Amino acid sequence: MAAELEYESVLCVKPDVSVYRIPPRASNRGYRASDWKLDQPDWTGRLRITSKGKIAYIKLEDKVSGELFAQAPVEQYPGIAVETVTDSSRYFVIRIQDGTGRSAFIGIGFTDRGDAFDFNVSLQDHFKWVKQETEISKESQEMDSRPKLDLGFKEGQTIKLSIGNITTKKGGASKPRTAGAGGLSLLPPPPGGKVTVPPPSSVAISNHVTPPPIPKSNHGGSDADILLDLDSPASVTTPAPAPVSASNDLWGDFSTASSSVPNQAPQPSNWVQF
C-alpha cells in the first residue's frame, strides 16, 4: 500500500544517448569502451532517470514517441546495476531488466562529456538522500524504543523546599524607598548645595526713564541745589532717604524744582518733561 502511494519524480533527462552491445568481461579489471564498436551504435534515443521511493530507474526511450526501449532499476550506486568503464568518463555499463526477471548488460555513451557528468551526479545525489532518510528513520526508531522518563509526581508524593532568611548586612530591615509622583524615587541633592532663586525679572517701561531716589539734604538747601548735586560727577555719601507718604507724587519735587529756577539751562534729551 505504501509503494502505491509513492510518486515518481524525474531526476535527469538527456536527449541523446547511444547504446552498444558489449562482449563479456574477460577479467576482473573492468569494462573497456575501446572494445566496443563506438562508431556503430546499436540504438540511439533519449535517456531519462526517475525515482520512486528509494529506487532509481534508468529509462531508455524513443526520441519522438517516448516509447520505452529498456529500463534499468538501480537500488545502490555505485553498484552492479551501473558501472563505469576504465578508459573513459563518457561510457557506462548498465544492467537492464524486463518484467519477466531476465537481465542483460549493455553499454551506453554520451557525445557530450557534460551529459555524462550530469548522469553520474544525479545518481549520487539520489542515493545520498536515501542514506540520510535511512539514518533519520533509524534514529527515530531508536528514540521510540527507549524507555520514557516519568518525571511526574506519584499519588501522595510531596516535595519540601528550604529557603533561608534573607537579611541585610546590618541585620535590620531595609528602609523603604520614598517614591515621588508617578512611583519614581526622588534623589537627594548633592552635599553642600544651595538652591538659588533668581531675582524676578524687571520689565522696563517704554518711553520712560526711572529716576534715581531723591536724597534729603541735611543742611537745608533748596530744590535747585538738589538738581546741582545730581549733575555733579563727585560721589557724595548721603544717608538713606526719609520715608515718603503714599499720597505724595514722586514726580512732584522735580516739577517744583523746575518752576522755582527761572534761568535753568535746557534739559538733556534723555530727560522727559512733564
PDB file of N, CA and C in Angstrom, residues 1-104:
ATOM      1  N   MET A   1       0.833  -1.211   0.000  1.00  0.00           N
ATOM      2  CA  MET A   1       0.000   0.000   0.000  1.00  0.00           C
ATOM      3  C   MET A   1       0.862   1.253   0.000  1.00  0.00           C
ATOM      4  N   ALA A   2       1.983   1.232   0.764  1.00  0.00           N
ATOM      5  CA  ALA A   2       2.867   2.389   0.805  1.00  0.00           C
ATOM      6  C   ALA A   2       3.553   2.605  -0.534  1.00  0.00           C
ATOM      7  N   ALA A   3       3.897   1.501  -1.243  1.00  0.00           N
ATOM      8  CA  ALA A   3       4.558   1.628  -2.544  1.00  0.00           C
ATOM      9  C   ALA A   3       3.625   2.244  -3.575  1.00  0.00           C
ATOM     10  N   GLU A   4       2.298   1.984  -3.442  1.00  0.00           N
ATOM     11  CA  GLU A   4       1.360   2.547  -4.397  1.00  0.00           C
ATOM     12  C   GLU A   4       1.197   4.046  -4.197  1.00  0.00           C
ATOM     13  N   LEU A   5       1.350   4.525  -2.961  1.00  0.00           N
ATOM     14  CA  LEU A   5       1.190   5.948  -2.677  1.00  0.00           C
ATOM     15  C   LEU A   5       2.417   6.768  -3.069  1.00  0.00           C
ATOM     16  N   GLU A   6       3.557   6.107  -3.299  1.00  0.00           N
ATOM     17  CA  GLU A   6       4.763   6.833  -3.683  1.00  0.00           C
ATOM     18  C   GLU A   6       4.629   7.353  -5.114  1.00  0.00           C
ATOM     19  N   TYR A   7       5.110   8.569  -5.314  1.00  0.00           N
ATOM     20  CA  TYR A   7       5.042   9.174  -6.648  1.00  0.00           C
ATOM     21  C   TYR A   7       6.410   9.106  -7.324  1.00  0.00           C
ATOM     22  N   GLU A   8       6.401   9.203  -8.644  1.00  0.00           N
ATOM     23  CA  GLU A   8       7.625   9.118  -9.435  1.00  0.00           C
ATOM     24  C   GLU A   8       8.110  10.519  -9.777  1.00  0.00           C
ATOM     25  N   SER A   9       9.363  10.795  -9.504  1.00  0.00           N
ATOM     26  CA  SER A   9       9.967  12.092  -9.809  1.00  0.00           C
ATOM     27  C   SER A   9      11.083  11.914 -10.818  1.00  0.00           C
ATOM     28  N   VAL A  10      11.286  12.952 -11.633  1.00  0.00           N
ATOM     29  CA  VAL A  10      12.300  12.923 -12.696  1.00  0.00           C
ATOM     30  C   VAL A  10      13.572  13.559 -12.165  1.00  0.00           C
ATOM     31  N   LEU A  11      14.685  12.857 -12.254  1.00  0.00           N
ATOM     32  CA  LEU A  11      15.976  13.351 -11.764  1.00  0.00           C
ATOM     33  C   LEU A  11      16.825  13.957 -12.877  1.00  0.00           C
ATOM     34  N   CYS A  12      16.778  13.390 -14.074  1.00  0.00           N
ATOM     35  CA  CYS A  12      17.647  13.862 -15.150  1.00  0.00           C
ATOM     36  C   CYS A  12      17.070  13.401 -16.494  1.00  0.00           C
ATOM     37  N   VAL A  13      17.244  14.251 -17.508  1.00  0.00           N
ATOM     38  CA  VAL A  13      16.814  13.919 -18.871  1.00  0.00           C
ATOM     39  C   VAL A  13      17.934  14.331 -19.826  1.00  0.00           C
ATOM     40  N   LYS A  14      18.380  13.386 -20.671  1.00  0.00           N
ATOM     41  CA  LYS A  14      19.386  13.652 -21.686  1.00  0.00           C
ATOM     42  C   LYS A  14      18.841  13.232 -23.045  1.00  0.00           C
ATOM     43  N   PRO A  15      18.811  14.158 -24.006  1.00  0.00           N
ATOM     44  CA  PRO A  15      18.125  13.862 -25.279  1.00  0.00           C
ATOM     45  C   PRO A  15      18.906  12.964 -26.232  1.00  0.00           C
ATOM     46  N   ASP A  16      20.186  12.739 -25.962  1.00  0.00           N
ATOM     47  CA  ASP A  16      20.986  11.979 -26.937  1.00  0.00           C
ATOM     48  C   ASP A  16      21.865  10.994 -26.183  1.00  0.00           C
ATOM     49  N   VAL A  17      21.631   9.721 -26.397  1.00  0.00           N
ATOM     50  CA  VAL A  17      22.430   8.654 -25.798  1.00  0.00           C
ATOM     51  C   VAL A  17      22.553   7.512 -26.814  1.00  0.00           C
ATOM     52  N   SER A  18      23.691   6.836 -26.796  1.00  0.00           N
ATOM     53  CA  SER A  18      23.954   5.709 -27.705  1.00  0.00           C
ATOM     54  C   SER A  18      24.057   4.424 -26.896  1.00  0.00           C
ATOM     55  N   VAL A  19      23.531   3.333 -27.462  1.00  0.00           N
ATOM     56  CA  VAL A  19      23.510   2.028 -26.791  1.00  0.00           C
ATOM     57  C   VAL A  19      24.359   1.049 -27.617  1.00  0.00           C
ATOM     58  N   TYR A  20      25.168   0.241 -26.894  1.00  0.00           N
ATOM     59  CA  TYR A  20      26.088  -0.699 -27.540  1.00  0.00           C
ATOM     60  C   TYR A  20      25.923  -2.077 -26.922  1.00  0.00           C
ATOM     61  N   ARG A  21      26.055  -3.076 -27.785  1.00  0.00           N
ATOM     62  CA  ARG A  21      26.192  -4.453 -27.294  1.00  0.00           C
ATOM     63  C   ARG A  21      27.653  -4.653 -26.909  1.00  0.00           C
ATOM     64  N   ILE A  22      27.853  -5.171 -25.747  1.00  0.00           N
ATOM     65  CA  ILE A  22      29.222  -5.306 -25.240  1.00  0.00           C
ATOM     66  C   ILE A  22      29.581  -6.787 -25.132  1.00  0.00           C
ATOM     67  N   PRO A  23      30.844  -7.117 -25.337  1.00  0.00           N
ATOM     68  CA  PRO A  23      31.285  -8.501 -25.163  1.00  0.00           C
ATOM     69  C   PRO A  23      31.382  -8.842 -23.674  1.00  0.00           C
ATOM     70  N   PRO A  24      31.390 -10.085 -23.329  1.00  0.00           N
ATOM     71  CA  PRO A  24      31.529 -10.467 -21.919  1.00  0.00           C
ATOM     72  C   PRO A  24      32.856  -9.968 -21.343  1.00  0.00           C
ATOM     73  N   ARG A  25      32.833  -9.694 -20.069  1.00  0.00           N
ATOM     74  CA  ARG A  25      34.032  -9.188 -19.420  1.00  0.00           C
ATOM     75  C   ARG A  25      35.041 -10.324 -19.303  1.00  0.00           C
ATOM     76  N   ALA A  26      36.239 -10.038 -19.797  1.00  0.00           N
ATOM     77  CA  ALA A  26      37.257 -11.096 -19.835  1.00  0.00           C
ATOM     78  C   ALA A  26      37.940 -11.262 -18.496  1.00  0.00           C
ATOM     79  N   SER A  27      38.080 -10.190 -17.721  1.00  0.00           N
ATOM     80  CA  SER A  27      38.785 -10.291 -16.442  1.00  0.00           C
ATOM     81  C   SER A  27      38.086  -9.391 -15.426  1.00  0.00           C
ATOM     82  N   ASN A  28      38.622  -9.359 -14.208  1.00  0.00           N
ATOM     83  CA  ASN A  28      38.046  -8.545 -13.142  1.00  0.00           C
ATOM     84  C   ASN A  28      38.518  -7.092 -13.189  1.00  0.00           C
ATOM     85  N   ARG A  29      39.286  -6.722 -14.178  1.00  0.00           N
ATOM     86  CA  ARG A  29      39.777  -5.346 -14.260  1.00  0.00           C
ATOM     87  C   ARG A  29      38.669  -4.359 -14.587  1.00  0.00           C
ATOM     88  N   GLY A  30      37.582  -4.791 -15.210  1.00  0.00           N
ATOM     89  CA  GLY A  30      36.501  -3.898 -15.569  1.00  0.00           C
ATOM     90  C   GLY A  30      36.289  -3.861 -17.072  1.00  0.00           C
ATOM     91  N   TYR A  31      35.288  -3.068 -17.454  1.00  0.00           N
ATOM     92  CA  TYR A  31      34.967  -2.948 -18.868  1.00  0.00           C
ATOM     93  C   TYR A  31      35.818  -1.846 -19.511  1.00  0.00           C
ATOM     94  N   ARG A  32      36.076  -2.081 -20.835  1.00  0.00           N
ATOM     95  CA  ARG A  32      36.827  -1.101 -21.613  1.00  0.00           C
ATOM     96  C   ARG A  32      35.969  -0.685 -22.800  1.00  0.00           C
ATOM     97  N   ALA A  33      35.749   0.648 -22.963  1.00  0.00           N
ATOM     98  CA  ALA A  33      34.926   1.129 -24.077  1.00  0.00           C
ATOM     99  C   ALA A  33      35.629   0.972 -25.414  1.00  0.00           C
ATOM    100  N   SER A  34      36.942   0.837 -25.392  1.00  0.00           N
ATOM    101  CA  SER A  34      37.673   0.658 -26.658  1.00  0.00           C
ATOM    102  C   SER A  34      37.389  -0.693 -27.308  1.00  0.00           C
ATOM    103  N   ASP A  35      36.837  -1.662 -26.549  1.00  0.00           N
ATOM    104  CA  ASP A  35      36.493  -2.969 -27.110  1.00  0.00           C
ATOM    105  C   ASP A  35      35.144  -2.941 -27.825  1.00  0.00           C
ATOM    106  N   TRP A  36      34.395  -1.832 -27.699  1.00  0.00           N
ATOM    107  CA  TRP A  36      33.086  -1.740 -28.338  1.00  0.00           C
ATOM    108  C   TRP A  36      33.237  -1.124 -29.743  1.00  0.00           C
ATOM    109  N   LYS A  37      32.220  -1.257 -30.536  1.00  0.00           N
ATOM    110  CA  LYS A  37      32.176  -0.606 -31.845  1.00  0.00           C
ATOM    111  C   LYS A  37      31.549   0.776 -31.643  1.00  0.00           C
ATOM    112  N   LEU A  38      32.378   1.730 -31.253  1.00  0.00           N
ATOM    113  CA  LEU A  38      31.859   3.047 -30.875  1.00  0.00           C
ATOM    114  C   LEU A  38      31.285   3.813 -32.060  1.00  0.00           C
ATOM    115  N   ASP A  39      31.776   3.555 -33.268  1.00  0.00           N
ATOM    116  CA  ASP A  39      31.275   4.278 -34.438  1.00  0.00           C
ATOM    117  C   ASP A  39      30.004   3.658 -34.993  1.00  0.00           C
ATOM    118  N   GLN A  40      29.580   2.507 -34.437  1.00  0.00           N
ATOM    119  CA  GLN A  40      28.370   1.831 -34.908  1.00  0.00           C
ATOM    120  C   GLN A  40      27.482   1.487 -33.713  1.00  0.00           C
ATOM    121  N   PRO A  41      26.782   2.478 -33.157  1.00  0.00           N
ATOM    122  CA  PRO A  41      25.893   2.163 -32.024  1.00  0.00           C
ATOM    123  C   PRO A  41      24.719   1.307 -32.486  1.00  0.00           C
ATOM    124  N   ASP A  42      24.240   0.459 -31.590  1.00  0.00           N
ATOM    125  CA  ASP A  42      23.117  -0.426 -31.897  1.00  0.00           C
ATOM    126  C   ASP A  42      21.763   0.272 -31.757  1.00  0.00           C
ATOM    127  N   TRP A  43      21.720   1.335 -30.995  1.00  0.00           N
ATOM    128  CA  TRP A  43      20.456   2.075 -30.819  1.00  0.00           C
ATOM    129  C   TRP A  43      20.784   3.479 -30.288  1.00  0.00           C
ATOM    130  N   THR A  44      20.012   4.466 -30.703  1.00  0.00           N
ATOM    131  CA  THR A  44      20.149   5.832 -30.191  1.00  0.00           C
ATOM    132  C   THR A  44      18.772   6.325 -29.788  1.00  0.00           C
ATOM    133  N   GLY A  45      18.749   7.118 -28.749  1.00  0.00           N
ATOM    134  CA  GLY A  45      17.474   7.640 -28.264  1.00  0.00           C
ATOM    135  C   GLY A  45      17.685   8.622 -27.106  1.00  0.00           C
ATOM    136  N   ARG A  46      16.695   8.664 -26.212  1.00  0.00           N
ATOM    137  CA  ARG A  46      16.686   9.586 -25.086  1.00  0.00           C
ATOM    138  C   ARG A  46      16.829   8.813 -23.786  1.00  0.00           C
ATOM    139  N   LEU A  47      17.578   9.384 -22.845  1.00  0.00           N
ATOM    140  CA  LEU A  47      17.752   8.765 -21.519  1.00  0.00           C
ATOM    141  C   LEU A  47      17.029   9.619 -20.487  1.00  0.00           C
ATOM    142  N   ARG A  48      16.303   8.965 -19.580  1.00  0.00           N
ATOM    143  CA  ARG A  48      15.585   9.646 -18.506  1.00  0.00           C
ATOM    144  C   ARG A  48      15.783   8.872 -17.212  1.00  0.00           C
ATOM    145  N   ILE A  49      16.188   9.585 -16.152  1.00  0.00           N
ATOM    146  CA  ILE A  49      16.369   8.977 -14.828  1.00  0.00           C
ATOM    147  C   ILE A  49      15.228   9.432 -13.943  1.00  0.00           C
ATOM    148  N   THR A  50      14.500   8.474 -13.384  1.00  0.00           N
ATOM    149  CA  THR A  50      13.398   8.760 -12.468  1.00  0.00           C
ATOM    150  C   THR A  50      13.648   8.028 -11.155  1.00  0.00           C
ATOM    151  N   SER A  51      12.883   8.425 -10.156  1.00  0.00           N
ATOM    152  CA  SER A  51      12.987   7.770  -8.845  1.00  0.00           C
ATOM    153  C   SER A  51      11.585   7.572  -8.297  1.00  0.00           C
ATOM    154  N   LYS A  52      11.402   6.449  -7.637  1.00  0.00           N
ATOM    155  CA  LYS A  52      10.152   6.132  -6.960  1.00  0.00           C
ATOM    156  C   LYS A  52      10.506   5.492  -5.635  1.00  0.00           C
ATOM    157  N   GLY A  53      10.354   6.282  -4.576  1.00  0.00           N
ATOM    158  CA  GLY A  53      10.820   5.810  -3.281  1.00  0.00           C
ATOM    159  C   GLY A  53      12.339   5.868  -3.221  1.00  0.00           C
ATOM    160  N   LYS A  54      12.950   4.772  -2.839  1.00  0.00           N
ATOM    161  CA  LYS A  54      14.399   4.697  -2.724  1.00  0.00           C
ATOM    162  C   LYS A  54      15.073   4.118  -3.964  1.00  0.00           C
ATOM    163  N   ILE A  55      14.316   3.720  -4.954  1.00  0.00           N
ATOM    164  CA  ILE A  55      14.864   3.081  -6.149  1.00  0.00           C
ATOM    165  C   ILE A  55      14.870   4.081  -7.297  1.00  0.00           C
ATOM    166  N   ALA A  56      15.992   4.127  -8.024  1.00  0.00           N
ATOM    167  CA  ALA A  56      16.121   4.956  -9.221  1.00  0.00           C
ATOM    168  C   ALA A  56      15.994   4.069 -10.448  1.00  0.00           C
ATOM    169  N   TYR A  57      15.467   4.645 -11.529  1.00  0.00           N
ATOM    170  CA  TYR A  57      15.242   3.895 -12.767  1.00  0.00           C
ATOM    171  C   TYR A  57      15.892   4.659 -13.920  1.00  0.00           C
ATOM    172  N   ILE A  58      16.734   3.939 -14.689  1.00  0.00           N
ATOM    173  CA  ILE A  58      17.323   4.478 -15.907  1.00  0.00           C
ATOM    174  C   ILE A  58      16.491   3.962 -17.069  1.00  0.00           C
ATOM    175  N   LYS A  59      15.820   4.898 -17.746  1.00  0.00           N
ATOM    176  CA  LYS A  59      14.913   4.510 -18.814  1.00  0.00           C
ATOM    177  C   LYS A  59      15.448   5.005 -20.148  1.00  0.00           C
ATOM    178  N   LEU A  60      15.486   4.101 -21.127  1.00  0.00           N
ATOM    179  CA  LEU A  60      15.876   4.424 -22.498  1.00  0.00           C
ATOM    180  C   LEU A  60      14.610   4.488 -23.330  1.00  0.00           C
ATOM    181  N   GLU A  61      14.330   5.669 -23.901  1.00  0.00           N
ATOM    182  CA  GLU A  61      13.065   5.899 -24.600  1.00  0.00           C
ATOM    183  C   GLU A  61      13.330   6.424 -26.001  1.00  0.00           C
ATOM    184  N   ASP A  62      12.312   6.264 -26.857  1.00  0.00           N
ATOM    185  CA  ASP A  62      12.396   6.790 -28.216  1.00  0.00           C
ATOM    186  C   ASP A  62      12.308   8.317 -28.178  1.00  0.00           C
ATOM    187  N   LYS A  63      13.074   8.999 -29.014  1.00  0.00           N
ATOM    188  CA  LYS A  63      13.113  10.462 -29.000  1.00  0.00           C
ATOM    189  C   LYS A  63      11.783  11.088 -29.409  1.00  0.00           C
ATOM    190  N   VAL A  64      11.086  10.431 -30.359  1.00  0.00           N
ATOM    191  CA  VAL A  64       9.865  11.017 -30.908  1.00  0.00           C
ATOM    192  C   VAL A  64       8.630  10.552 -30.150  1.00  0.00           C
ATOM    193  N   SER A  65       8.432   9.281 -30.047  1.00  0.00           N
ATOM    194  CA  SER A  65       7.209   8.743 -29.451  1.00  0.00           C
ATOM    195  C   SER A  65       7.290   8.580 -27.945  1.00  0.00           C
ATOM    196  N   GLY A  66       8.498   8.507 -27.385  1.00  0.00           N
ATOM    197  CA  GLY A  66       8.649   8.280 -25.958  1.00  0.00           C
ATOM    198  C   GLY A  66       8.435   6.854 -25.528  1.00  0.00           C
ATOM    199  N   GLU A  67       8.380   5.921 -26.505  1.00  0.00           N
ATOM    200  CA  GLU A  67       8.181   4.513 -26.170  1.00  0.00           C
ATOM    201  C   GLU A  67       9.407   3.960 -25.447  1.00  0.00           C
ATOM    202  N   LEU A  68       9.141   3.145 -24.422  1.00  0.00           N
ATOM    203  CA  LEU A  68      10.217   2.598 -23.597  1.00  0.00           C
ATOM    204  C   LEU A  68      10.952   1.496 -24.353  1.00  0.00           C
ATOM    205  N   PHE A  69      12.285   1.633 -24.465  1.00  0.00           N
ATOM    206  CA  PHE A  69      13.124   0.627 -25.113  1.00  0.00           C
ATOM    207  C   PHE A  69      13.688  -0.349 -24.082  1.00  0.00           C
ATOM    208  N   ALA A  70      14.224   0.149 -22.983  1.00  0.00           N
ATOM    209  CA  ALA A  70      14.762  -0.708 -21.931  1.00  0.00           C
ATOM    210  C   ALA A  70      14.778   0.097 -20.633  1.00  0.00           C
ATOM    211  N   GLN A  71      14.837  -0.630 -19.517  1.00  0.00           N
ATOM    212  CA  GLN A  71      14.818   0.007 -18.203  1.00  0.00           C
ATOM    213  C   GLN A  71      15.777  -0.716 -17.268  1.00  0.00           C
ATOM    214  N   ALA A  72      16.508   0.088 -16.474  1.00  0.00           N
ATOM    215  CA  ALA A  72      17.468  -0.489 -15.537  1.00  0.00           C
ATOM    216  C   ALA A  72      17.164   0.039 -14.145  1.00  0.00           C
ATOM    217  N   PRO A  73      16.573  -0.770 -13.267  1.00  0.00           N
ATOM    218  CA  PRO A  73      16.368  -0.329 -11.879  1.00  0.00           C
ATOM    219  C   PRO A  73      17.685  -0.321 -11.108  1.00  0.00           C
ATOM    220  N   VAL A  74      17.886   0.736 -10.337  1.00  0.00           N
ATOM    221  CA  VAL A  74      19.132   0.894  -9.570  1.00  0.00           C
ATOM    222  C   VAL A  74      18.767   1.017  -8.100  1.00  0.00           C
ATOM    223  N   GLU A  75      19.225   0.084  -7.308  1.00  0.00           N
ATOM    224  CA  GLU A  75      18.962   0.112  -5.860  1.00  0.00           C
ATOM    225  C   GLU A  75      20.164   0.603  -5.062  1.00  0.00           C
ATOM    226  N   GLN A  76      21.331   0.661  -5.685  1.00  0.00           N
ATOM    227  CA  GLN A  76      22.546   1.103  -5.000  1.00  0.00           C
ATOM    228  C   GLN A  76      23.516   1.664  -6.029  1.00  0.00           C
ATOM    229  N   TYR A  77      24.157   2.771  -5.649  1.00  0.00           N
ATOM    230  CA  TYR A  77      25.149   3.365  -6.554  1.00  0.00           C
ATOM    231  C   TYR A  77      26.303   3.934  -5.718  1.00  0.00           C
ATOM    232  N   PRO A  78      27.553   3.603  -6.094  1.00  0.00           N
ATOM    233  CA  PRO A  78      27.952   2.641  -7.147  1.00  0.00           C
ATOM    234  C   PRO A  78      27.594   1.199  -6.768  1.00  0.00           C
ATOM    235  N   GLY A  79      27.321   0.414  -7.774  1.00  0.00           N
ATOM    236  CA  GLY A  79      26.925  -0.975  -7.556  1.00  0.00           C
ATOM    237  C   GLY A  79      26.956  -1.729  -8.865  1.00  0.00           C
ATOM    238  N   ILE A  80      26.369  -2.916  -8.831  1.00  0.00           N
ATOM    239  CA  ILE A  80      26.407  -3.768 -10.014  1.00  0.00           C
ATOM    240  C   ILE A  80      25.453  -3.275 -11.098  1.00  0.00           C
ATOM    241  N   ALA A  81      24.463  -2.467 -10.739  1.00  0.00           N
ATOM    242  CA  ALA A  81      23.490  -2.010 -11.733  1.00  0.00           C
ATOM    243  C   ALA A  81      24.088  -0.961 -12.666  1.00  0.00           C
ATOM    244  N   VAL A  82      25.030  -0.167 -12.189  1.00  0.00           N
ATOM    245  CA  VAL A  82      25.676   0.868 -13.011  1.00  0.00           C
ATOM    246  C   VAL A  82      27.163   0.820 -12.716  1.00  0.00           C
ATOM    247  N   GLU A  83      27.971   0.657 -13.746  1.00  0.00           N
ATOM    248  CA  GLU A  83      29.424   0.615 -13.595  1.00  0.00           C
ATOM    249  C   GLU A  83      30.058   1.545 -14.622  1.00  0.00           C
ATOM    250  N   THR A  84      31.194   2.099 -14.269  1.00  0.00           N
ATOM    251  CA  THR A  84      31.955   2.946 -15.186  1.00  0.00           C
ATOM    252  C   THR A  84      33.009   2.101 -15.894  1.00  0.00           C
ATOM    253  N   VAL A  85      33.421   2.561 -17.066  1.00  0.00           N
ATOM    254  CA  VAL A  85      34.485   1.875 -17.794  1.00  0.00           C
ATOM    255  C   VAL A  85      35.835   2.403 -17.311  1.00  0.00           C
ATOM    256  N   THR A  86      36.880   1.678 -17.624  1.00  0.00           N
ATOM    257  CA  THR A  86      38.206   2.031 -17.116  1.00  0.00           C
ATOM    258  C   THR A  86      38.963   3.007 -18.009  1.00  0.00           C
ATOM    259  N   ASP A  87      38.515   3.190 -19.249  1.00  0.00           N
ATOM    260  CA  ASP A  87      39.290   4.006 -20.168  1.00  0.00           C
ATOM    261  C   ASP A  87      38.577   5.278 -20.623  1.00  0.00           C
ATOM    262  N   SER A  88      37.387   5.621 -20.071  1.00  0.00           N
ATOM    263  CA  SER A  88      36.686   6.835 -20.477  1.00  0.00           C
ATOM    264  C   SER A  88      35.669   7.211 -19.397  1.00  0.00           C
ATOM    265  N   SER A  89      35.355   8.523 -19.355  1.00  0.00           N
ATOM    266  CA  SER A  89      34.346   9.011 -18.396  1.00  0.00           C
ATOM    267  C   SER A  89      32.990   9.242 -19.051  1.00  0.00           C
ATOM    268  N   ARG A  90      32.860   8.991 -20.353  1.00  0.00           N
ATOM    269  CA  ARG A  90      31.603   9.220 -21.064  1.00  0.00           C
ATOM    270  C   ARG A  90      30.801   7.948 -21.282  1.00  0.00           C
ATOM    271  N   TYR A  91      31.343   6.779 -20.891  1.00  0.00           N
ATOM    272  CA  TYR A  91      30.687   5.499 -21.159  1.00  0.00           C
ATOM    273  C   TYR A  91      30.459   4.754 -19.851  1.00  0.00           C
ATOM    274  N   PHE A  92      29.308   4.067 -19.813  1.00  0.00           N
ATOM    275  CA  PHE A  92      28.908   3.312 -18.621  1.00  0.00           C
ATOM    276  C   PHE A  92      28.340   1.965 -19.070  1.00  0.00           C
ATOM    277  N   VAL A  93      28.295   1.029 -18.131  1.00  0.00           N
ATOM    278  CA  VAL A  93      27.667  -0.278 -18.345  1.00  0.00           C
ATOM    279  C   VAL A  93      26.509  -0.383 -17.368  1.00  0.00           C
ATOM    280  N   ILE A  94      25.291  -0.615 -17.872  1.00  0.00           N
ATOM    281  CA  ILE A  94      24.108  -0.729 -17.018  1.00  0.00           C
ATOM    282  C   ILE A  94      23.473  -2.112 -17.200  1.00  0.00           C
ATOM    283  N   ARG A  95      22.743  -2.518 -16.169  1.00  0.00           N
ATOM    284  CA  ARG A  95      22.058  -3.821 -16.196  1.00  0.00           C
ATOM    285  C   ARG A  95      20.567  -3.576 -16.391  1.00  0.00           C
ATOM    286  N   ILE A  96      20.052  -3.953 -17.560  1.00  0.00           N
ATOM    287  CA  ILE A  96      18.634  -3.761 -17.847  1.00  0.00           C
ATOM    288  C   ILE A  96      17.869  -5.029 -17.459  1.00  0.00           C
ATOM    289  N   GLN A  97      16.584  -4.806 -17.108  1.00  0.00           N
ATOM    290  CA  GLN A  97      15.712  -5.919 -16.721  1.00  0.00           C
ATOM    291  C   GLN A  97      14.350  -5.733 -17.354  1.00  0.00           C
ATOM    292  N   ASP A  98      13.708  -6.868 -17.648  1.00  0.00           N
ATOM    293  CA  ASP A  98      12.342  -6.806 -18.157  1.00  0.00           C
ATOM    294  C   ASP A  98      11.386  -7.292 -17.075  1.00  0.00           C
ATOM    295  N   GLY A  99      10.121  -7.333 -17.396  1.00  0.00           N
ATOM    296  CA  GLY A  99       9.133  -7.721 -16.406  1.00  0.00           C
ATOM    297  C   GLY A  99       9.177  -9.177 -16.022  1.00  0.00           C
ATOM    298  N   THR A 100       9.822 -10.014 -16.812  1.00  0.00           N
ATOM    299  CA  THR A 100       9.867 -11.449 -16.534  1.00  0.00           C
ATOM    300  C   THR A 100      11.036 -11.837 -15.624  1.00  0.00           C
ATOM    301  N   GLY A 101      11.912 -10.877 -15.289  1.00  0.00           N
ATOM    302  CA  GLY A 101      13.049 -11.181 -14.426  1.00  0.00           C
ATOM    303  C   GLY A 101      14.340 -11.399 -15.171  1.00  0.00           C
ATOM    304  N   ARG A 102      14.319 -11.354 -16.501  1.00  0.00           N
ATOM    305  CA  ARG A 102      15.548 -11.522 -17.255  1.00  0.00           C
ATOM    306  C   ARG A 102      16.345 -10.221 -17.213  1.00  0.00           C
ATOM    307  N   SER A 103      17.670 -10.328 -17.300  1.00  0.00           N
ATOM    308  CA  SER A 103      18.552  -9.154 -17.239  1.00  0.00           C
ATOM    309  C   SER A 103      19.677  -9.320 -18.244  1.00  0.00           C
ATOM    310  N   ALA A 104      20.257  -8.152 -18.631  1.00  0.00           N
ATOM    311  CA  ALA A 104      21.374  -8.152 -19.578  1.00  0.00           C
ATOM    312  C   ALA A 104      22.181  -6.889 -19.339  1.00  0.00           C
TER     313      ALA A 104
END
